[in-house]
Amino acid sequence: MPFPTINQSQGVPQPSKHYGITSPISMALPKEADLALTQKLTEALKPFGVFEEELELQRRILVLGKLNTLVKEWIREISETKNLPASLIETVGGKIFTFGSYRLGVHTKGADIDALCVAPRHVERTDFFSSFYEKLKEHEEVKDLRAVEEAFVPVIKLSFDGIEIDILFARLALQTIPENLDLRDDSLLKNLDIRCIRSLNGCRVTDEILHLVPNIDNFRLTLRAIKLWAKRHNIYSNILGFLGGVSWAMLVARTCQLYPNAVAATLVHKFFLVFSKWEWPNPVLLKQPEDCNLNLPVWDPRVTPSDRYHLMPIITPAYPQQNSTYNVSISTRTVMVDEFKQGLAITDEIMQNKAEWSKLFEAPNFFQKYKHYIVLLASAPTEKQHLEWVGLVESKIRILVGNLEKNEFITLAHVNAHSFPGPKEGNDKEEFSTMWVIGIVFKKMEGSENLNVDLTVDIQSFTDTVYRQAISSKMFEQEMKITAKHVKRRQLQMLLPCNVIQARPSRRKHSTEGPRPMNDSSLDLSLDSDNSLSVPSPPTVPATANRNCPLVVSASPLGFTGPMTAASDKMDTSGSVSPDSTAPAAPKPTQPNKESSSDNSPTPMGPPPVKKASSPPPEDKKNETEEPAQVATSPSSSPPPSGVPAVKRPGSPLPEDQSKKPKVEEGSTGVEEEMASQGDEAMETDIKELDPEQKVPSSQCVPTTDLSDVPLPPANPIPVLKNSIKLRLSR
């Protein structure tokens, strides 16, 4: 007797397609309340310009169509010059693929397009950067054309009918390029140049992400919300150690895999729930890694020891699998996890109808969050040099953050992902500059009356790295400078645009409003809200200068409100000096009565010769506590003088040195209480140079710093002004 047939569609439900490397957390379908919250989320996103109008979208499609036609014409022309058969020339193909935010469908108004030009095997990379570049140059709709052939991923940048486009190039081992080519096919990577594999990676990763999410529309709306939130909270920057666009896309895709039936409002809430509790450094994977036996390096901590030190691994789904977050540091991970937790708290309120979506997208005021900041300034004499210089410096800021994290007295170094135009020098010389701000949190020290922190070596190591890179890449020019300063919260208003300090940070990456003009008091480190002391950077001391003549810093609680003596400002912003120049002499302390008109005289363009300054008169020493400031020399290939002590990690001074430190006002209760203090008495900082002919007490003499433990630049090094940042924090 035959068994009765059972209609399986009416019996046990068919298992749905499995996404990800684990089973879903919940298969729950959305409720009416979830759909209503999703509609409210869409309305909340509209004022931020995250949706592009249909007319603009059609314009992008038209431009990409024109570019695709240009590519096909160019490949046919190349084929003719290489004597290919006429029958093959007509079918040789060639195609423009897109990737990044445009391919994912989450691009915003005015965003650029990432594109890839795919060509058959007889088209060389040199053809792309020569004949195709010339073809683009002849096109009337192409503007701002520039080629970056020596980049890690070579690219041609251009503006096509007002739309910014970055075009990569990949040459496949195929005779023709079919229209239906699927770049996810791993076999396409065989026998390819490494630069072509890198160029293909963006498209392959983007296509894999779209194939690994259950519902593309829900994924896109969720990703738009998360990207906006990340940008508003200043944690959207791969180059600075946060997450870039592809990393945020993979986190959202993983959330969609865990909640395959959820709508965008629920997915945003679950995103914060999942990643606020994620046990880093466990990796985020969208699929099980596959080995294609092509001998390409892949992320695998079992095989590659360096992969074990990645703090927040998010692994790309396409072969060769890579960690997209290798730049993440302890500080940036801490900041992001804290933001995840705050996002969870806010979305909890939203899901309970206790708050609106607008609360999630409120930008916190970074410049009120911390008490201490490091301001980093990169400047160059021309706009073109400035663009190159800023790009290099920004790519290395994560090294500075890493150096600060290693300091035994620092628990957090939070760099703001936004940059700002630098302050004006107040002279006639035109200069282009960009500024970054890093928030610093110091450790709570117990059993110590005062905390002495020296950040000089941390800053110096960073600047040496940047200058070496600039010299080795042959992009360095003499007037390119880097300077760093320690400032307090209340001093930021002297450096940053008013709308940044008083209001919420702008949504735009670069502020359009310029800062206040810099005068002698703009960088006055005495304008402070507590009694800690910051010593400005000393100038570089040339080999011909008297090495036994230190700079002496005098500090007295005078409630100083007038202009600071110009020496420290000029030294900190000069960046570098000529090899044969002499260090500028520091001016005498500001006097309350006469001889103050010299501060208003124009500052000479070149550093003046060293002049012998007399010691302060006895009556001026009565209310002063003297502290020698460390003088760092420019790195050179010559060995340091014998008998010079090596640089050690900054720490608290020895007991006999503590008497030399400036005393702070009694009643200070530590960094934590300084955070709440807003009206403490300011400290006046003056720089003086001792007369070498007078007998200097041995307690005031500081030998030249030995830089033997700092890697030296290549031959013919350029003199670099070392940033000396020493802090004295009272408990």
C-alpha positions in Angstrom: 0.0 0.0 0.0 1.5 3.2 -1.0 2.1 5.9 1.6 -0.1 9.0 1.2 1.7 12.0 -0.2 1.9 15.1 2.0 1.9 18.6 0.7 5.0 20.0 2.5 3.9 23.6 2.0 0.9 22.8 4.2 2.8 20.8 6.8 6.1 21.7 8.5 7.2 25.2 7.4 10.1 25.3 5.0 13.3 26.5 6.6 14.3 29.9 5.4 17.6 30.7 3.8 20.4 30.8 6.4 22.5 34.0 6.6 25.7 34.4 8.5 27.8 31.9 10.4 25.3 31.4 13.3 21.6 30.9 13.6 19.4 34.1 13.9 18.7 35.4 17.3 15.1 36.2 16.5 12.8 35.4 13.5 10.0 37.6 14.8 8.0 39.5 12.3 7.5 43.3 12.6 4.5 44.7 14.5 2.5 47.7 13.7 4.4 49.7 16.3 7.7 48.8 14.6 6.4 49.9 11.2 5.3 53.2 12.7 8.7 53.8 14.3 10.4 53.0 11.0 8.3 55.7 9.3 9.3 58.1 12.0 12.9 57.2 11.5 12.7 57.9 7.8 11.2 61.3 8.5 13.9 62.1 11.1 16.6 61.3 8.5 15.3 63.6 5.8 16.5 66.9 7.3 20.1 65.6 7.3 20.2 65.1 3.5 20.8 61.4 3.6 18.3 60.8 0.8 19.1 61.9 -2.8 16.3 63.3 -5.0 15.3 61.2 -8.0 16.5 63.9 -10.4 20.0 63.8 -8.9 20.0 60.0 -9.0 19.1 60.0 -12.7 21.9 62.4 -13.3 24.4 60.1 -11.7 23.1 57.2 -13.8 23.5 59.3 -17.0 27.1 60.3 -16.1 28.1 56.6 -15.4 26.6 55.7 -18.7 28.7 58.3 -20.5 31.8 57.1 -18.6 31.0 53.4 -19.5 30.8 54.4 -23.2 34.1 56.2 -23.0 35.7 53.1 -21.5 34.4 50.9 -24.3 35.6 53.3 -27.0 39.0 53.5 -25.4 39.4 49.7 -25.2 38.4 49.4 -28.9 41.0 52.0 -29.8 43.7 50.2 -27.8 42.7 46.9 -29.4 43.2 48.4 -32.9 46.6 49.8 -32.0 47.6 46.3 -30.8 46.4 44.7 -34.1 43.7 42.5 -32.7 41.3 40.9 -35.2 38.4 43.1 -36.3 35.9 40.4 -35.2 37.4 40.5 -31.7 37.5 44.2 -31.5 33.7 44.5 -31.8 33.2 42.1 -28.8 36.2 43.0 -26.6 34.0 44.7 -24.1 35.1 46.6 -21.0 32.9 47.9 -18.3 32.6 50.4 -15.4 31.6 48.8 -12.1 30.7 50.8 -8.9 31.3 50.0 -5.3 31.2 51.8 -1.9 28.2 53.8 -0.7 26.8 54.3 -4.2 26.8 50.6 -5.0 25.3 49.9 -1.5 22.5 52.4 -2.3 23.2 54.6 0.8 25.0 57.6 -0.8 24.1 61.1 0.3 23.6 64.3 -1.6 26.8 65.4 -3.3 28.7 62.3 -2.4 31.3 61.0 -4.8 31.2 57.7 -6.7 33.8 54.9 -6.4 34.2 53.2 -9.8 36.3 50.4 -11.2 37.3 50.1 -14.9 37.6 46.5 -15.9 39.6 45.7 -19.0 40.7 42.6 -20.9 44.2 41.1 -20.7 45.7 43.0 -23.6 45.1 46.4 -22.0 47.9 47.4 -19.7 47.8 49.6 -16.6 50.2 52.0 -18.3 47.5 52.5 -21.0 45.0 53.4 -18.4 47.2 56.2 -16.9 48.3 57.4 -20.3 45.9 57.1 -23.2 42.7 56.8 -21.1 43.8 59.8 -19.0 44.4 61.8 -22.2 40.9 60.8 -23.5 39.3 62.0 -20.3 41.3 65.3 -20.6 39.8 65.9 -24.0 36.2 65.5 -22.8 34.5 68.8 -22.2 32.5 67.6 -19.2 35.6 66.4 -17.3 37.2 68.8 -14.8 39.8 68.6 -12.0 41.5 65.6 -13.6 44.4 64.1 -11.7 46.1 60.7 -11.6 47.6 59.1 -8.5 49.6 56.3 -10.1 51.9 55.6 -7.2 49.2 55.2 -4.6 48.7 51.9 -2.7 45.6 51.5 -4.9 46.3 53.6 -8.0 43.4 55.9 -9.0 42.3 58.6 -11.4 40.2 61.3 -9.8 38.0 63.6 -11.8 34.8 65.6 -11.8 32.4 64.5 -14.5 29.5 67.0 -15.1 29.9 68.2 -11.5 30.0 64.7 -9.9 33.2 63.6 -8.2 34.4 60.1 -9.4 37.4 58.0 -8.3 38.3 55.4 -11.0 40.4 52.3 -10.2 41.7 49.9 -12.8 41.8 46.1 -13.0 43.1 44.1 -15.9 41.5 40.6 -16.0 43.1 37.5 -17.6 40.2 37.3 -20.0 40.1 37.9 -23.8 36.8 39.8 -23.6 34.8 41.4 -20.8 31.1 40.2 -20.9 28.3 42.5 -19.8 27.1 40.0 -17.2 30.5 39.5 -15.6 30.2 38.6 -11.9 33.2 39.9 -10.0 32.5 37.7 -7.0 33.9 34.7 -9.0 37.2 33.9 -7.1 38.7 32.3 -10.3 39.0 35.8 -11.8 41.8 36.5 -9.3 44.1 33.9 -10.9 47.3 35.2 -12.4 46.4 38.8 -11.5 48.8 41.6 -10.5 48.5 42.5 -6.8 47.4 46.0 -7.7 44.5 44.6 -9.7 43.5 42.4 -6.8 43.4 45.4 -4.5 41.3 47.3 -7.1 38.8 44.5 -7.4 38.5 44.1 -3.7 36.1 47.0 -3.2 33.6 45.7 -5.7 33.9 42.1 -4.5 33.3 43.1 -0.9 30.3 45.4 -1.7 28.7 42.7 -3.8 29.2 40.1 -1.2 27.6 42.3 1.5 24.5 42.8 -0.6 24.2 39.0 -1.2 24.5 38.2 2.5 21.7 40.4 3.9 18.1 39.0 4.1 16.3 42.3 3.0 18.3 44.9 1.1 15.8 47.7 1.7 15.8 47.2 5.4 19.6 47.0 5.4 19.9 50.3 3.4 17.6 52.3 5.7 19.4 50.9 8.8 22.8 51.7 7.4 21.8 55.3 6.5 20.7 55.8 10.1 23.9 54.2 11.6 26.2 56.1 9.3 24.5 59.4 10.1 24.7 58.6 13.9 28.4 57.7 13.6 29.2 61.0 11.7 27.3 63.1 14.2 29.2 61.4 17.0 32.6 61.9 15.4 33.4 58.2 15.1 33.3 57.9 11.3 36.9 57.8 10.1 39.0 54.8 9.2 42.1 56.8 8.8 41.9 58.2 12.4 41.3 54.8 14.0 37.5 54.7 14.0 35.4 52.8 11.4 35.0 53.6 7.8 32.0 53.1 5.5 32.6 49.4 4.7 33.1 48.5 8.4 29.8 50.2 9.4 28.1 48.4 6.5 29.4 45.0 7.7 28.2 45.6 11.3 24.8 46.5 10.0 24.8 43.5 7.7 25.6 41.2 10.7 22.7 42.7 12.6 20.4 42.0 9.7 21.6 38.4 9.6 20.8 38.0 13.3 17.3 39.6 12.9 16.3 38.6 9.3 12.7 39.7 9.5 13.1 43.0 11.5 12.4 46.4 10.0 14.8 49.3 10.2 13.7 50.8 13.5 14.1 47.4 15.2 17.4 46.8 13.5 18.9 50.1 14.7 17.9 49.2 18.3 19.3 45.7 17.9 22.5 47.1 16.4 23.3 48.9 19.6 22.2 46.0 21.7 24.5 43.5 19.9 27.7 45.6 19.6 27.5 47.3 23.0 27.7 43.8 24.4 30.1 42.3 21.8 33.1 40.6 23.4 35.9 42.2 21.4 38.4 41.2 20.0 36.1 38.3 18.8 35.8 39.0 15.0 32.7 40.0 13.2 32.2 37.6 10.2 29.4 37.6 7.6 30.4 34.2 6.2 32.9 31.5 6.9 36.3 32.4 5.3 37.1 30.3 2.2 40.6 29.4 1.0 40.9 29.6 -2.8 44.5 28.3 -2.8 45.8 31.4 -4.5 48.4 32.0 -1.9 47.1 35.5 -1.1 47.5 36.8 2.5 44.3 36.5 4.5 43.3 37.5 8.0 44.0 34.5 10.2 45.4 35.0 13.8 46.2 31.3 13.9 48.8 31.8 11.1 49.7 35.5 11.3 50.9 36.7 14.7 50.3 40.3 13.9 46.6 39.6 13.4 46.3 38.5 17.1 46.9 42.1 18.2 43.9 43.6 16.3 41.5 45.0 18.8 38.2 45.2 16.9 38.4 42.9 13.9 35.6 43.2 11.3 36.5 40.8 8.4 35.6 41.4 4.8 33.5 38.6 3.3 35.3 38.3 -0.1 38.6 36.5 -0.7 41.2 37.5 0.3 39.6 38.2 3.7 41.1 41.2 5.4 40.4 43.1 8.7 38.9 46.4 7.7 39.6 47.9 11.2 43.4 47.4 11.7 43.7 51.1 12.6 41.5 50.8 15.7 43.4 51.6 18.9 42.5 51.1 22.6 41.3 54.6 22.9 39.1 54.6 19.7 37.6 51.2 20.6 36.8 52.6 24.1 35.2 55.6 22.6 33.1 53.6 20.2 31.9 51.1 22.7 30.8 53.9 25.0 28.9 55.4 22.1 27.3 52.0 21.4 26.1 51.9 25.1 24.7 55.4 24.9 23.0 54.6 21.6 21.4 51.6 23.3 20.1 53.7 26.1 18.6 56.3 23.7 17.0 53.6 21.4 15.6 51.9 24.5 13.7 55.1 25.2 12.7 55.5 21.6 11.2 52.0 21.4 9.2 52.8 24.5 8.0 56.0 23.0 9.8 58.0 25.6 12.0 59.9 23.1 12.1 60.8 19.4 14.7 59.7 16.8 16.1 63.2 16.7 17.7 62.5 20.1 19.8 59.7 18.6 21.3 62.1 16.1 22.1 65.0 18.5 25.8 65.7 18.2 27.7 65.7 21.6 30.0 68.7 22.2 33.4 67.1 22.1 35.0 70.4 23.2 33.2 70.3 26.5 33.8 66.6 27.2 37.4 66.7 28.3 39.5 69.0 30.5 42.8 68.6 28.6 43.4 68.7 24.9 46.3 68.3 22.5 46.0 70.6 19.4 47.9 69.5 16.4 48.6 71.9 13.6 49.8 71.1 10.1 50.7 74.1 7.8 52.3 74.7 4.4 52.9 77.8 2.3 50.8 76.9 -0.8 47.4 75.3 -1.1 48.7 72.3 -3.2 51.4 71.6 -0.7 48.9 71.9 2.1 46.6 69.3 0.6 49.4 66.8 0.3 50.8 67.6 3.8 47.5 67.4 5.5 46.8 64.0 3.9 50.1 62.6 5.2 49.8 64.1 8.7 46.2 62.9 9.1 47.2 59.4 8.0 49.7 59.3 10.9 47.7 60.8 13.7 46.8 57.3 14.9 50.5 56.9 15.6 50.4 59.9 17.9 47.2 58.5 19.6 49.1 55.2 20.1 52.1 57.0 21.6 49.8 58.9 24.1 48.0 55.6 25.0 51.4 54.1 26.0 52.1 57.0 28.4 51.7 55.6 31.9 49.7 58.6 33.1 47.1 58.7 30.2 44.0 56.5 30.1 42.4 57.8 26.9 43.4 59.8 23.8 40.3 60.7 21.8 40.9 62.4 18.5 38.1 64.4 17.0 37.3 63.1 13.5 36.6 66.7 12.3 39.5 69.0 11.2 39.4 72.7 11.4 41.2 75.6 9.7 44.2 76.6 11.6 44.5 80.0 13.4 46.0 82.9 11.6 49.5 83.9 12.4 48.8 87.6 12.4 51.5 88.4 9.9 51.5 89.1 6.1 52.9 85.8 5.1 50.2 83.6 3.5 50.0 80.1 5.0 47.5 77.3 4.8 46.9 75.2 7.9 44.7 72.5 9.3 44.1 71.7 13.0 43.0 68.5 14.8 42.0 68.3 18.5 42.7 65.3 20.7 41.0 65.0 24.1 43.1 63.6 26.9 42.1 61.8 30.1 44.7 61.4 32.8 44.9 58.5 35.2 43.7 59.1 38.8 46.9 58.9 40.8 46.9 58.0 44.5 49.6 58.7 47.1 51.1 61.6 45.2 50.8 65.3 45.9 51.5 66.4 42.3 51.6 64.6 39.0 54.3 65.5 36.5 53.7 64.4 32.9 56.1 64.9 30.0 54.6 64.3 26.6 57.7 65.6 24.7 58.9 62.2 23.6 55.4 61.1 22.5 55.0 64.2 20.3 58.6 64.0 19.1 58.3 60.4 18.0 55.2 61.2 16.0 56.7 64.3 14.2 59.9 62.3 13.4 57.8 59.6 11.7 55.8 62.1 9.6 59.0 64.0 8.5 60.8 60.8 7.6 57.8 59.7 5.5 57.6 63.0 3.8 61.3 63.0 3.0 61.3 59.4 1.8 58.3 60.0 -0.5 60.0 63.2 -1.9 57.0 65.4 -1.1 58.6 67.4 1.7 59.1 71.2 1.3 61.0 73.4 3.7 58.0 75.3 4.9 55.9 72.3 5.8 55.4 72.3 9.6 53.8 70.3 12.4 53.3 71.7 15.8 51.4 70.4 18.9 50.2 72.2 22.0 48.6 71.2 25.2 45.6 73.4 25.9 42.7 73.4 28.4 39.0 73.4 27.7 38.6 77.2 28.2 41.5 77.9 25.9 40.0 76.2 22.9 37.9 79.3 22.2 41.1 81.1 21.2 41.8 78.5 18.5 38.5 77.2 17.2 35.6 78.9 15.4 33.0 80.4 17.7 30.2 78.2 16.2 32.1 75.1 17.1 32.6 76.0 20.8 29.3 77.7 21.5 27.0 75.5 19.5 27.0 71.9 18.4 29.7 70.7 16.0 28.8 71.1 12.3 27.8 68.2 10.3 30.4 69.1 7.7 33.8 67.6 8.0 35.6 70.9 7.6 34.3 74.0 9.3 33.6 76.8 6.9 33.9 79.6 9.4 37.5 80.6 10.0 38.9 80.9 13.5 39.7 84.1 15.3 42.9 85.8 14.2 45.9 84.8 16.2 47.6 87.4 18.3 50.2 87.1 21.0 47.6 86.0 23.5 45.8 83.5 21.3 47.9 80.6 22.5 48.6 82.0 26.0 48.8 78.9 28.1 48.3 81.0 31.2 44.6 81.5 30.3 43.5 78.5 32.2 40.9 77.3 34.6 43.1 75.5 37.1 46.6 75.7 38.5 48.4 73.1 36.4 51.3 74.4 34.3 52.0 73.8 30.6 55.4 74.7 29.3 55.5 75.9 25.7 57.8 74.3 23.2 61.4 75.6 23.2 63.1 76.4 20.0 65.6 74.1 18.4 69.1 74.8 19.6 71.7 74.7 16.8 75.1 73.1 17.2 76.8 76.5 17.6 74.7 77.6 20.5 75.7 77.3 24.1 74.4 73.9 25.1 74.7 74.7 28.8 72.4 77.7 28.6 68.9 76.4 29.4 65.5 78.1 29.2 64.0 79.0 32.5 60.3 79.1 32.9 58.9 81.3 35.6 55.3 81.0 36.8 53.5 83.2 39.2 49.8 83.4 40.0 49.2 86.9 38.8 45.8 86.5 37.1 47.4 87.6 33.9 45.0 88.9 31.3 47.1 90.8 28.9 49.1 89.6 25.9 51.7 86.9 26.6 55.3 87.4 25.7 55.6 86.5 22.1 58.4 84.0 22.4 56.4 80.9 23.2 53.8 81.5 20.5 56.4 82.1 17.8 58.4 79.1 18.8 55.5 76.7 18.9 54.3 77.7 15.4 57.6 77.9 13.6 57.8 74.2 12.9 61.3 74.1 11.6 64.3 76.2 11.2 67.2 76.4 8.8 70.2 74.3 9.5 72.5 77.3 9.7 70.1 79.6 11.6 70.4 80.4 15.2 67.7 80.1 17.8 65.6 83.2 18.5 66.2 84.9 21.8 63.2 84.8 24.1 62.0 88.2 25.2 62.2 89.5 28.6 59.2 89.0 31.0 56.3 91.3 30.4 56.6 94.3 32.6 53.4 96.1 33.9 54.8 99.6 33.4 57.2 100.4 30.5 59.1 99.0 27.7 56.1 97.0 26.5 55.9 98.6 23.1 58.4 96.1 21.7 55.8 93.4 21.8 53.8 95.3 19.2 56.7 95.5 16.7 56.6 93.3 13.6 58.1 89.9 14.0 61.0 89.3 11.6 60.5 86.6 9.0 63.7 84.8 9.9 64.9 83.8 13.4 67.2 86.6 14.8 70.6 85.7 16.2 70.9 84.7 19.8 71.5 87.6 22.1 72.7 87.5 25.6 69.8 88.2 27.9 70.5 89.2 31.5 69.1 87.4 34.4 66.0 88.8 36.0 66.7 91.4 38.7 66.6 90.2 42.3 63.3 91.9 43.0 61.6 89.9 40.1 62.8 86.6 41.6 61.0 87.0 44.9 57.7 85.7 43.7 59.0 83.2 41.1 59.6 79.5 41.2 62.0 78.5 38.5 61.9 75.3 36.4 64.3 74.4 33.7 62.6 73.5 30.4 63.9 70.6 28.4 65.6 71.7 25.1 65.4 69.1 22.4 67.8 69.3 19.5 67.1 68.6 15.9 67.8 65.0 14.9 71.0 64.6 13.0 73.3 61.9 11.8 76.1 62.9 14.1 76.3 61.1 17.5 75.2 63.0 20.6 77.9 64.3 23.0 79.4 61.8 25.3 78.1 61.7 28.9 74.6 62.8 27.8 71.8 60.8 29.5 69.3 59.0 27.4 65.7 60.0 27.2 63.5 58.0 29.6 59.8 57.6 29.7 58.1 60.6 31.4 57.4 60.1 35.0 57.2 61.8 38.3 60.4 63.7 39.3 62.9 62.5 41.9 62.5 64.0 45.3 65.4 66.4 44.8 63.8 67.6 41.6 60.4 68.3 43.1 61.6 71.4 44.8 62.4 72.9 41.4 58.9 72.5 40.1 56.5 75.5 40.3 54.3 75.3 43.3 50.6 75.2 42.8 48.0 77.0 44.9 47.1 75.0 48.0 43.7 73.5 48.0 43.9 71.9 44.6 42.0 68.6 44.8 43.2 66.7 41.7 42.4 66.3 38.0 38.9 65.1 38.8 38.0 68.2 40.7 39.8 70.4 38.2 37.4 69.1 35.7 34.6 70.8 37.6 36.6 73.9 38.4 35.9 76.9 36.1 37.2 79.9 38.0 40.6 79.1 39.4 43.4 81.6 39.3 45.4 81.6 36.1 49.2 81.1 35.9 51.4 83.4 34.0 54.2 81.8 32.0 57.3 83.8 30.9 60.3 82.6 29.0 63.8 84.0 29.7 67.2 83.0 28.6 70.1 83.1 31.1 73.2 85.1 30.3 76.0 82.6 29.6 78.5 85.0 31.0 76.9 84.9 34.4 77.4 82.0 36.7 74.4 79.8 36.4 73.5 77.5 39.3 73.9 73.9 38.5 70.4 73.2 39.5 69.2 75.3 36.6 71.4 73.7 33.9 69.9 70.9 31.7 72.1 69.0 29.4 71.2 68.4 25.8 68.7 65.6 25.4 70.0 62.4 23.9 67.9 61.3 21.0 69.8 58.1 20.4 66.7 56.0 21.0 64.7 57.8 18.4 65.1 56.5 14.8 67.0 59.0 12.7 65.8 60.4 9.4 67.5 59.5 6.1 70.6 61.4 4.9 70.4 65.2 4.8 67.8 65.4 7.5 65.7 68.5 7.9 65.8 70.3 11.2 62.6 69.7 13.1 61.3 71.8 16.0 60.6 69.5 18.8 57.4 70.0 20.7 58.1 70.1 24.5 54.9 69.5 26.4 55.3 69.2 30.2 52.3 69.2 32.5 52.1 69.5 36.3 48.7 68.4 37.6 47.8 68.8 41.3 45.6 66.2 43.1 
